[in-house]
């Protein structure tokens, strides 16, 4: 399975909520099986996987709760709630590290840093981007995309190449993020050609979550689909 493609679709859903819950459930089931076997192989016990799954689920439920504070109560979200989210993200990083061999631990840190930047995106400049995300123009764009029923995103993401080795390097992750960004730019231009706010948010969003790529090296990792817990984060 192309684990980074799952990651990309998850990031995509973060921004525009275009993946169905059935698809999310299917991908999550595959990832659970993969990481159960991975954790069992590394630790010899199911306990690390059980903790990882529990913490991811609790993170998802907490996100469902805290997103209700945006955009009206963004100061509360960007204060206490963001601190709690970062704490939970660090727990998941540690959980994932327990399931990865030394040469693959890079992704746990990459994921935490990217999520940190995502929260920064939500709260930057007194939550300017969060407020724009919920305005009528961007909401209309999301509805246009949901009604399109096209396979443009699927076709575009299929252009992401499989890893050149049995593991994934940070360079490959960052290259694939560039492809994902291009896919969403094309999707928005087709369905919302006059939505300047959505185009701008798309660009800024990927600027933020790609920050860990600024020090891109050939570190190695398998891709973990933690971002699936965010699939319906903005499904409003």
PDB file of C-alpha atoms in Angstrom:
ATOM      1  CA  UNK A   1       0.000   0.000   0.000  1.00  0.00           C
ATOM      2  CA  UNK A   2       1.217   3.487  -0.800  1.00  0.00           C
ATOM      3  CA  UNK A   3       1.288   4.939   2.682  1.00  0.00           C
ATOM      4  CA  UNK A   4       2.261   8.416   1.672  1.00  0.00           C
ATOM      5  CA  UNK A   5      -0.708   8.604  -0.662  1.00  0.00           C
ATOM      6  CA  UNK A   6      -2.913   7.902   2.364  1.00  0.00           C
ATOM      7  CA  UNK A   7      -1.123  10.714   4.182  1.00  0.00           C
ATOM      8  CA  UNK A   8      -1.704  13.078   1.255  1.00  0.00           C
ATOM      9  CA  UNK A   9      -5.402  12.302   1.020  1.00  0.00           C
ATOM     10  CA  UNK A  10      -5.631  12.888   4.761  1.00  0.00           C
ATOM     11  CA  UNK A  11      -3.942  16.270   4.510  1.00  0.00           C
ATOM     12  CA  UNK A  12      -6.280  17.035   1.627  1.00  0.00           C
ATOM     13  CA  UNK A  13      -9.313  16.219   3.722  1.00  0.00           C
ATOM     14  CA  UNK A  14      -7.979  18.466   6.444  1.00  0.00           C
ATOM     15  CA  UNK A  15      -8.306  21.434   4.168  1.00  0.00           C
ATOM     16  CA  UNK A  16     -11.421  20.758   2.131  1.00  0.00           C
ATOM     17  CA  UNK A  17     -13.105  17.662   3.642  1.00  0.00           C
ATOM     18  CA  UNK A  18     -13.619  15.884   0.322  1.00  0.00           C
ATOM     19  CA  UNK A  19     -13.130  12.240   1.356  1.00  0.00           C
ATOM     20  CA  UNK A  20     -16.071  10.124   2.428  1.00  0.00           C
ATOM     21  CA  UNK A  21     -16.241   8.481   5.828  1.00  0.00           C
ATOM     22  CA  UNK A  22     -16.377   5.053   4.136  1.00  0.00           C
ATOM     23  CA  UNK A  23     -13.045   5.705   2.439  1.00  0.00           C
ATOM     24  CA  UNK A  24     -11.591   6.949   5.699  1.00  0.00           C
ATOM     25  CA  UNK A  25     -12.761   3.843   7.540  1.00  0.00           C
ATOM     26  CA  UNK A  26     -11.264   1.546   4.914  1.00  0.00           C
ATOM     27  CA  UNK A  27      -7.886   3.265   4.943  1.00  0.00           C
ATOM     28  CA  UNK A  28      -7.834   3.431   8.729  1.00  0.00           C
ATOM     29  CA  UNK A  29      -8.535  -0.292   8.965  1.00  0.00           C
ATOM     30  CA  UNK A  30      -5.591  -1.052   6.679  1.00  0.00           C
ATOM     31  CA  UNK A  31      -3.315   1.233   8.651  1.00  0.00           C
ATOM     32  CA  UNK A  32      -4.390  -0.278  11.957  1.00  0.00           C
ATOM     33  CA  UNK A  33      -3.499  -3.746  10.680  1.00  0.00           C
ATOM     34  CA  UNK A  34      -0.164  -2.541   9.369  1.00  0.00           C
ATOM     35  CA  UNK A  35       0.819  -0.801  12.589  1.00  0.00           C
ATOM     36  CA  UNK A  36      -0.415  -3.607  14.787  1.00  0.00           C
ATOM     37  CA  UNK A  37       2.000  -5.940  13.003  1.00  0.00           C
ATOM     38  CA  UNK A  38       4.732  -3.294  13.040  1.00  0.00           C
ATOM     39  CA  UNK A  39       4.422  -2.649  16.779  1.00  0.00           C
ATOM     40  CA  UNK A  40       4.248  -6.359  17.541  1.00  0.00           C
ATOM     41  CA  UNK A  41       7.403  -7.049  15.524  1.00  0.00           C
ATOM     42  CA  UNK A  42       9.399  -4.262  17.173  1.00  0.00           C
ATOM     43  CA  UNK A  43       8.229  -4.685  20.775  1.00  0.00           C
ATOM     44  CA  UNK A  44       7.060  -8.289  20.930  1.00  0.00           C
ATOM     45  CA  UNK A  45       3.886  -7.105  22.629  1.00  0.00           C
ATOM     46  CA  UNK A  46       0.520  -5.656  21.509  1.00  0.00           C
ATOM     47  CA  UNK A  47       0.653  -3.032  24.254  1.00  0.00           C
ATOM     48  CA  UNK A  48       2.525  -0.308  22.279  1.00  0.00           C
ATOM     49  CA  UNK A  49      -0.042  -0.546  19.486  1.00  0.00           C
ATOM     50  CA  UNK A  50      -2.948  -0.460  21.938  1.00  0.00           C
ATOM     51  CA  UNK A  51      -1.574   2.720  23.495  1.00  0.00           C
ATOM     52  CA  UNK A  52      -0.979   4.281  20.079  1.00  0.00           C
ATOM     53  CA  UNK A  53      -4.526   3.492  18.949  1.00  0.00           C
ATOM     54  CA  UNK A  54      -6.041   4.759  22.205  1.00  0.00           C
ATOM     55  CA  UNK A  55      -4.105   8.033  22.107  1.00  0.00           C
ATOM     56  CA  UNK A  56      -4.949   8.630  18.435  1.00  0.00           C
ATOM     57  CA  UNK A  57      -8.651   8.024  19.107  1.00  0.00           C
ATOM     58  CA  UNK A  58      -8.642  10.350  22.108  1.00  0.00           C
ATOM     59  CA  UNK A  59      -6.839  12.984  20.046  1.00  0.00           C
ATOM     60  CA  UNK A  60      -9.525  12.689  17.372  1.00  0.00           C
ATOM     61  CA  UNK A  61     -12.326  13.111  19.918  1.00  0.00           C
ATOM     62  CA  UNK A  62     -10.569  16.089  21.461  1.00  0.00           C
ATOM     63  CA  UNK A  63     -10.198  17.690  18.033  1.00  0.00           C
ATOM     64  CA  UNK A  64     -13.913  17.221  17.417  1.00  0.00           C
ATOM     65  CA  UNK A  65     -14.559  19.044  20.661  1.00  0.00           C
ATOM     66  CA  UNK A  66     -12.052  21.864  20.254  1.00  0.00           C
ATOM     67  CA  UNK A  67     -12.874  22.710  16.626  1.00  0.00           C
ATOM     68  CA  UNK A  68     -16.191  24.057  17.836  1.00  0.00           C
ATOM     69  CA  UNK A  69     -14.281  27.021  19.251  1.00  0.00           C
ATOM     70  CA  UNK A  70     -13.314  28.180  15.748  1.00  0.00           C
ATOM     71  CA  UNK A  71     -13.635  30.808  14.581  1.00  0.00           C
ATOM     72  CA  UNK A  72     -15.788  32.617  17.158  1.00  0.00           C
ATOM     73  CA  UNK A  73     -13.722  31.628  20.220  1.00  0.00           C
ATOM     74  CA  UNK A  74     -10.341  31.346  18.548  1.00  0.00           C
ATOM     75  CA  UNK A  75      -8.498  32.964  21.447  1.00  0.00           C
ATOM     76  CA  UNK A  76      -9.570  30.129  23.729  1.00  0.00           C
ATOM     77  CA  UNK A  77      -8.660  27.554  21.085  1.00  0.00           C
ATOM     78  CA  UNK A  78      -5.268  29.127  20.429  1.00  0.00           C
ATOM     79  CA  UNK A  79      -4.448  29.296  24.115  1.00  0.00           C
ATOM     80  CA  UNK A  80      -5.406  26.426  26.382  1.00  0.00           C
ATOM     81  CA  UNK A  81      -6.765  24.091  23.697  1.00  0.00           C
ATOM     82  CA  UNK A  82      -3.720  24.371  21.456  1.00  0.00           C
ATOM     83  CA  UNK A  83      -1.419  23.538  24.375  1.00  0.00           C
ATOM     84  CA  UNK A  84      -3.454  20.413  25.077  1.00  0.00           C
ATOM     85  CA  UNK A  85      -3.351  19.396  21.414  1.00  0.00           C
ATOM     86  CA  UNK A  86       0.419  19.779  21.310  1.00  0.00           C
ATOM     87  CA  UNK A  87       0.759  17.675  24.452  1.00  0.00           C
ATOM     88  CA  UNK A  88      -1.356  14.942  22.863  1.00  0.00           C
ATOM     89  CA  UNK A  89       0.632  15.139  19.629  1.00  0.00           C
ATOM     90  CA  UNK A  90       3.831  14.626  21.601  1.00  0.00           C
ATOM     91  CA  UNK A  91       2.311  11.549  23.260  1.00  0.00           C
ATOM     92  CA  UNK A  92       1.498  10.100  19.853  1.00  0.00           C
ATOM     93  CA  UNK A  93       5.025  10.831  18.661  1.00  0.00           C
ATOM     94  CA  UNK A  94       6.387   8.812  21.592  1.00  0.00           C
ATOM     95  CA  UNK A  95       3.865   6.023  20.932  1.00  0.00           C
ATOM     96  CA  UNK A  96       4.907   5.821  17.310  1.00  0.00           C
ATOM     97  CA  UNK A  97       8.598   5.818  18.183  1.00  0.00           C
ATOM     98  CA  UNK A  98       7.999   2.653  20.213  1.00  0.00           C
ATOM     99  CA  UNK A  99       6.795   0.929  17.034  1.00  0.00           C
ATOM    100  CA  UNK A 100       9.579   2.013  14.682  1.00  0.00           C
ATOM    101  CA  UNK A 101      13.169   0.814  14.356  1.00  0.00           C
ATOM    102  CA  UNK A 102      15.892   3.407  14.839  1.00  0.00           C
ATOM    103  CA  UNK A 103      16.337   4.205  11.155  1.00  0.00           C
ATOM    104  CA  UNK A 104      12.615   4.868  10.711  1.00  0.00           C
ATOM    105  CA  UNK A 105      11.921   7.115  13.703  1.00  0.00           C
ATOM    106  CA  UNK A 106      12.154  10.260  11.610  1.00  0.00           C
ATOM    107  CA  UNK A 107       8.475  10.288  10.695  1.00  0.00           C
ATOM    108  CA  UNK A 108       7.238  10.539  14.289  1.00  0.00           C
ATOM    109  CA  UNK A 109       9.125  13.816  14.673  1.00  0.00           C
ATOM    110  CA  UNK A 110       8.127  14.991  11.183  1.00  0.00           C
ATOM    111  CA  UNK A 111       4.462  14.370  11.982  1.00  0.00           C
ATOM    112  CA  UNK A 112       4.604  16.264  15.264  1.00  0.00           C
ATOM    113  CA  UNK A 113       6.373  19.231  13.671  1.00  0.00           C
ATOM    114  CA  UNK A 114       3.933  19.355  10.764  1.00  0.00           C
ATOM    115  CA  UNK A 115       0.972  19.237  13.161  1.00  0.00           C
ATOM    116  CA  UNK A 116       2.543  22.022  15.215  1.00  0.00           C
ATOM    117  CA  UNK A 117       2.710  24.141  12.065  1.00  0.00           C
ATOM    118  CA  UNK A 118      -0.883  23.266  11.259  1.00  0.00           C
ATOM    119  CA  UNK A 119      -1.979  24.679  14.611  1.00  0.00           C
ATOM    120  CA  UNK A 120       0.160  27.723  13.936  1.00  0.00           C
ATOM    121  CA  UNK A 121      -1.722  28.119  10.646  1.00  0.00           C
ATOM    122  CA  UNK A 122      -5.028  28.086  12.531  1.00  0.00           C
ATOM    123  CA  UNK A 123      -3.910  30.648  15.089  1.00  0.00           C
ATOM    124  CA  UNK A 124      -1.545  32.884  13.107  1.00  0.00           C
ATOM    125  CA  UNK A 125      -2.218  36.630  13.368  1.00  0.00           C
ATOM    126  CA  UNK A 126      -5.191  36.302  15.694  1.00  0.00           C
ATOM    127  CA  UNK A 127      -6.632  33.367  13.707  1.00  0.00           C
ATOM    128  CA  UNK A 128      -6.853  35.305  10.432  1.00  0.00           C
ATOM    129  CA  UNK A 129      -6.759  32.149   8.304  1.00  0.00           C
ATOM    130  CA  UNK A 130      -9.290  30.285  10.438  1.00  0.00           C
ATOM    131  CA  UNK A 131     -11.738  33.163  10.097  1.00  0.00           C
ATOM    132  CA  UNK A 132     -11.264  33.200   6.317  1.00  0.00           C
ATOM    133  CA  UNK A 133     -11.728  29.447   6.147  1.00  0.00           C
ATOM    134  CA  UNK A 134     -15.225  29.722   7.559  1.00  0.00           C
ATOM    135  CA  UNK A 135     -16.354  32.673   5.468  1.00  0.00           C
ATOM    136  CA  UNK A 136     -19.084  32.278   2.849  1.00  0.00           C
ATOM    137  CA  UNK A 137     -16.692  32.259  -0.112  1.00  0.00           C
ATOM    138  CA  UNK A 138     -14.543  29.356   1.051  1.00  0.00           C
ATOM    139  CA  UNK A 139     -17.578  27.451   2.299  1.00  0.00           C
ATOM    140  CA  UNK A 140     -19.133  27.782  -1.152  1.00  0.00           C
ATOM    141  CA  UNK A 141     -15.912  26.485  -2.710  1.00  0.00           C
ATOM    142  CA  UNK A 142     -15.951  23.377  -0.521  1.00  0.00           C
ATOM    143  CA  UNK A 143     -19.563  22.753  -1.479  1.00  0.00           C
ATOM    144  CA  UNK A 144     -18.684  23.112  -5.177  1.00  0.00           C
ATOM    145  CA  UNK A 145     -15.955  20.506  -4.818  1.00  0.00           C
ATOM    146  CA  UNK A 146     -18.218  18.112  -2.919  1.00  0.00           C
ATOM    147  CA  UNK A 147     -20.866  18.401  -5.633  1.00  0.00           C
ATOM    148  CA  UNK A 148     -18.419  17.880  -8.478  1.00  0.00           C
ATOM    149  CA  UNK A 149     -18.227  14.084  -7.990  1.00  0.00           C
ATOM    150  CA  UNK A 150     -15.135  14.018 -10.166  1.00  0.00           C
ATOM    151  CA  UNK A 151     -11.988  11.930  -9.868  1.00  0.00           C
ATOM    152  CA  UNK A 152      -9.594  14.813 -10.425  1.00  0.00           C
ATOM    153  CA  UNK A 153      -8.019  14.564  -6.983  1.00  0.00           C
ATOM    154  CA  UNK A 154      -7.721  10.785  -7.189  1.00  0.00           C
ATOM    155  CA  UNK A 155      -6.120  11.010 -10.630  1.00  0.00           C
ATOM    156  CA  UNK A 156      -3.714  13.697  -9.507  1.00  0.00           C
ATOM    157  CA  UNK A 157      -2.604  11.888  -6.347  1.00  0.00           C
ATOM    158  CA  UNK A 158      -2.019   8.708  -8.345  1.00  0.00           C
ATOM    159  CA  UNK A 159       0.938  10.505  -9.853  1.00  0.00           C
ATOM    160  CA  UNK A 160       2.747  10.228  -6.533  1.00  0.00           C
ATOM    161  CA  UNK A 161       5.445   7.655  -7.025  1.00  0.00           C
ATOM    162  CA  UNK A 162       6.077   4.733  -4.734  1.00  0.00           C
ATOM    163  CA  UNK A 163       9.203   4.915  -2.556  1.00  0.00           C
ATOM    164  CA  UNK A 164      12.452   4.180  -4.359  1.00  0.00           C
ATOM    165  CA  UNK A 165      13.415   1.756  -1.552  1.00  0.00           C
ATOM    166  CA  UNK A 166      11.545  -0.374   0.968  1.00  0.00           C
ATOM    167  CA  UNK A 167      11.477   2.672   3.246  1.00  0.00           C
ATOM    168  CA  UNK A 168      10.549   6.311   2.651  1.00  0.00           C
ATOM    169  CA  UNK A 169      13.031   9.153   2.896  1.00  0.00           C
ATOM    170  CA  UNK A 170      12.227  12.669   4.036  1.00  0.00           C
ATOM    171  CA  UNK A 171      13.164  13.914   0.576  1.00  0.00           C
ATOM    172  CA  UNK A 172      10.466  11.694  -0.941  1.00  0.00           C
ATOM    173  CA  UNK A 173       7.915  12.881   1.616  1.00  0.00           C
ATOM    174  CA  UNK A 174       8.656  16.501   0.814  1.00  0.00           C
ATOM    175  CA  UNK A 175       8.535  15.902  -2.939  1.00  0.00           C
ATOM    176  CA  UNK A 176       5.157  14.212  -2.573  1.00  0.00           C
ATOM    177  CA  UNK A 177       3.850  17.118  -0.516  1.00  0.00           C
ATOM    178  CA  UNK A 178       4.691  19.351  -3.466  1.00  0.00           C
ATOM    179  CA  UNK A 179       2.630  17.102  -5.741  1.00  0.00           C
ATOM    180  CA  UNK A 180      -0.276  17.186  -3.276  1.00  0.00           C
ATOM    181  CA  UNK A 181      -0.140  20.947  -3.171  1.00  0.00           C
ATOM    182  CA  UNK A 182      -0.300  21.084  -6.946  1.00  0.00           C
ATOM    183  CA  UNK A 183      -3.251  18.675  -6.991  1.00  0.00           C
ATOM    184  CA  UNK A 184      -5.267  20.878  -4.664  1.00  0.00           C
ATOM    185  CA  UNK A 185      -4.359  24.019  -6.527  1.00  0.00           C
ATOM    186  CA  UNK A 186      -5.736  22.462  -9.705  1.00  0.00           C
ATOM    187  CA  UNK A 187      -8.855  21.232  -7.895  1.00  0.00           C
ATOM    188  CA  UNK A 188      -9.617  24.695  -6.544  1.00  0.00           C
ATOM    189  CA  UNK A 189      -8.889  26.434  -9.837  1.00  0.00           C
ATOM    190  CA  UNK A 190     -11.320  24.123 -11.619  1.00  0.00           C
ATOM    191  CA  UNK A 191     -14.171  24.294  -9.103  1.00  0.00           C
ATOM    192  CA  UNK A 192     -13.667  27.747  -7.578  1.00  0.00           C
ATOM    193  CA  UNK A 193     -11.885  29.865 -10.216  1.00  0.00           C
ATOM    194  CA  UNK A 194     -13.034  33.121  -8.649  1.00  0.00           C
ATOM    195  CA  UNK A 195     -12.359  32.217  -5.033  1.00  0.00           C
ATOM    196  CA  UNK A 196      -9.261  34.213  -4.213  1.00  0.00           C
ATOM    197  CA  UNK A 197      -9.566  33.448  -0.493  1.00  0.00           C
ATOM    198  CA  UNK A 198      -9.583  29.671  -1.052  1.00  0.00           C
ATOM    199  CA  UNK A 199      -6.607  29.781  -3.398  1.00  0.00           C
ATOM    200  CA  UNK A 200      -4.685  31.864  -0.912  1.00  0.00           C
ATOM    201  CA  UNK A 201      -5.592  29.633   2.026  1.00  0.00           C
ATOM    202  CA  UNK A 202      -4.522  26.545   0.085  1.00  0.00           C
ATOM    203  CA  UNK A 203      -1.137  28.093  -0.615  1.00  0.00           C
ATOM    204  CA  UNK A 204      -0.565  29.280   2.950  1.00  0.00           C
ATOM    205  CA  UNK A 205      -1.792  25.979   4.414  1.00  0.00           C
ATOM    206  CA  UNK A 206       0.833  23.984   2.519  1.00  0.00           C
ATOM    207  CA  UNK A 207       3.487  26.574   3.362  1.00  0.00           C
ATOM    208  CA  UNK A 208       2.852  25.886   7.034  1.00  0.00           C
ATOM    209  CA  UNK A 209       2.572  22.092   7.072  1.00  0.00           C
ATOM    210  CA  UNK A 210       5.644  21.754   4.816  1.00  0.00           C
ATOM    211  CA  UNK A 211       7.884  23.602   7.258  1.00  0.00           C
ATOM    212  CA  UNK A 212       9.645  20.384   8.401  1.00  0.00           C
ATOM    213  CA  UNK A 213      10.860  20.065   4.809  1.00  0.00           C
ATOM    214  CA  UNK A 214      12.956  23.204   5.141  1.00  0.00           C
ATOM    215  CA  UNK A 215      15.748  21.088   6.645  1.00  0.00           C
ATOM    216  CA  UNK A 216      15.158  18.146   4.346  1.00  0.00           C
ATOM    217  CA  UNK A 217      17.701  15.341   4.662  1.00  0.00           C
ATOM    218  CA  UNK A 218      17.775  11.677   3.692  1.00  0.00           C
ATOM    219  CA  UNK A 219      16.383  10.464   7.005  1.00  0.00           C
ATOM    220  CA  UNK A 220      14.255   7.340   6.676  1.00  0.00           C
ATOM    221  CA  UNK A 221      10.744   6.472   7.747  1.00  0.00           C
ATOM    222  CA  UNK A 222       7.628   4.467   7.076  1.00  0.00           C
ATOM    223  CA  UNK A 223       4.526   6.607   6.738  1.00  0.00           C
ATOM    224  CA  UNK A 224       1.977   6.473   9.490  1.00  0.00           C
ATOM    225  CA  UNK A 225      -1.581   7.592   8.788  1.00  0.00           C
ATOM    226  CA  UNK A 226      -2.126   9.593  11.956  1.00  0.00           C
ATOM    227  CA  UNK A 227      -3.591  12.393   9.853  1.00  0.00           C
ATOM    228  CA  UNK A 228      -6.637  10.196   9.253  1.00  0.00           C
ATOM    229  CA  UNK A 229      -7.879  11.245  12.671  1.00  0.00           C
ATOM    230  CA  UNK A 230      -8.264  14.724  11.187  1.00  0.00           C
ATOM    231  CA  UNK A 231     -10.336  13.655   8.177  1.00  0.00           C
ATOM    232  CA  UNK A 232     -13.518  15.366   9.300  1.00  0.00           C
ATOM    233  CA  UNK A 233     -11.846  18.183  11.190  1.00  0.00           C
ATOM    234  CA  UNK A 234     -13.275  20.843   8.905  1.00  0.00           C
ATOM    235  CA  UNK A 235     -16.327  18.973   7.664  1.00  0.00           C
ATOM    236  CA  UNK A 236     -18.802  21.810   8.331  1.00  0.00           C
TER     237      UNK A 236
END
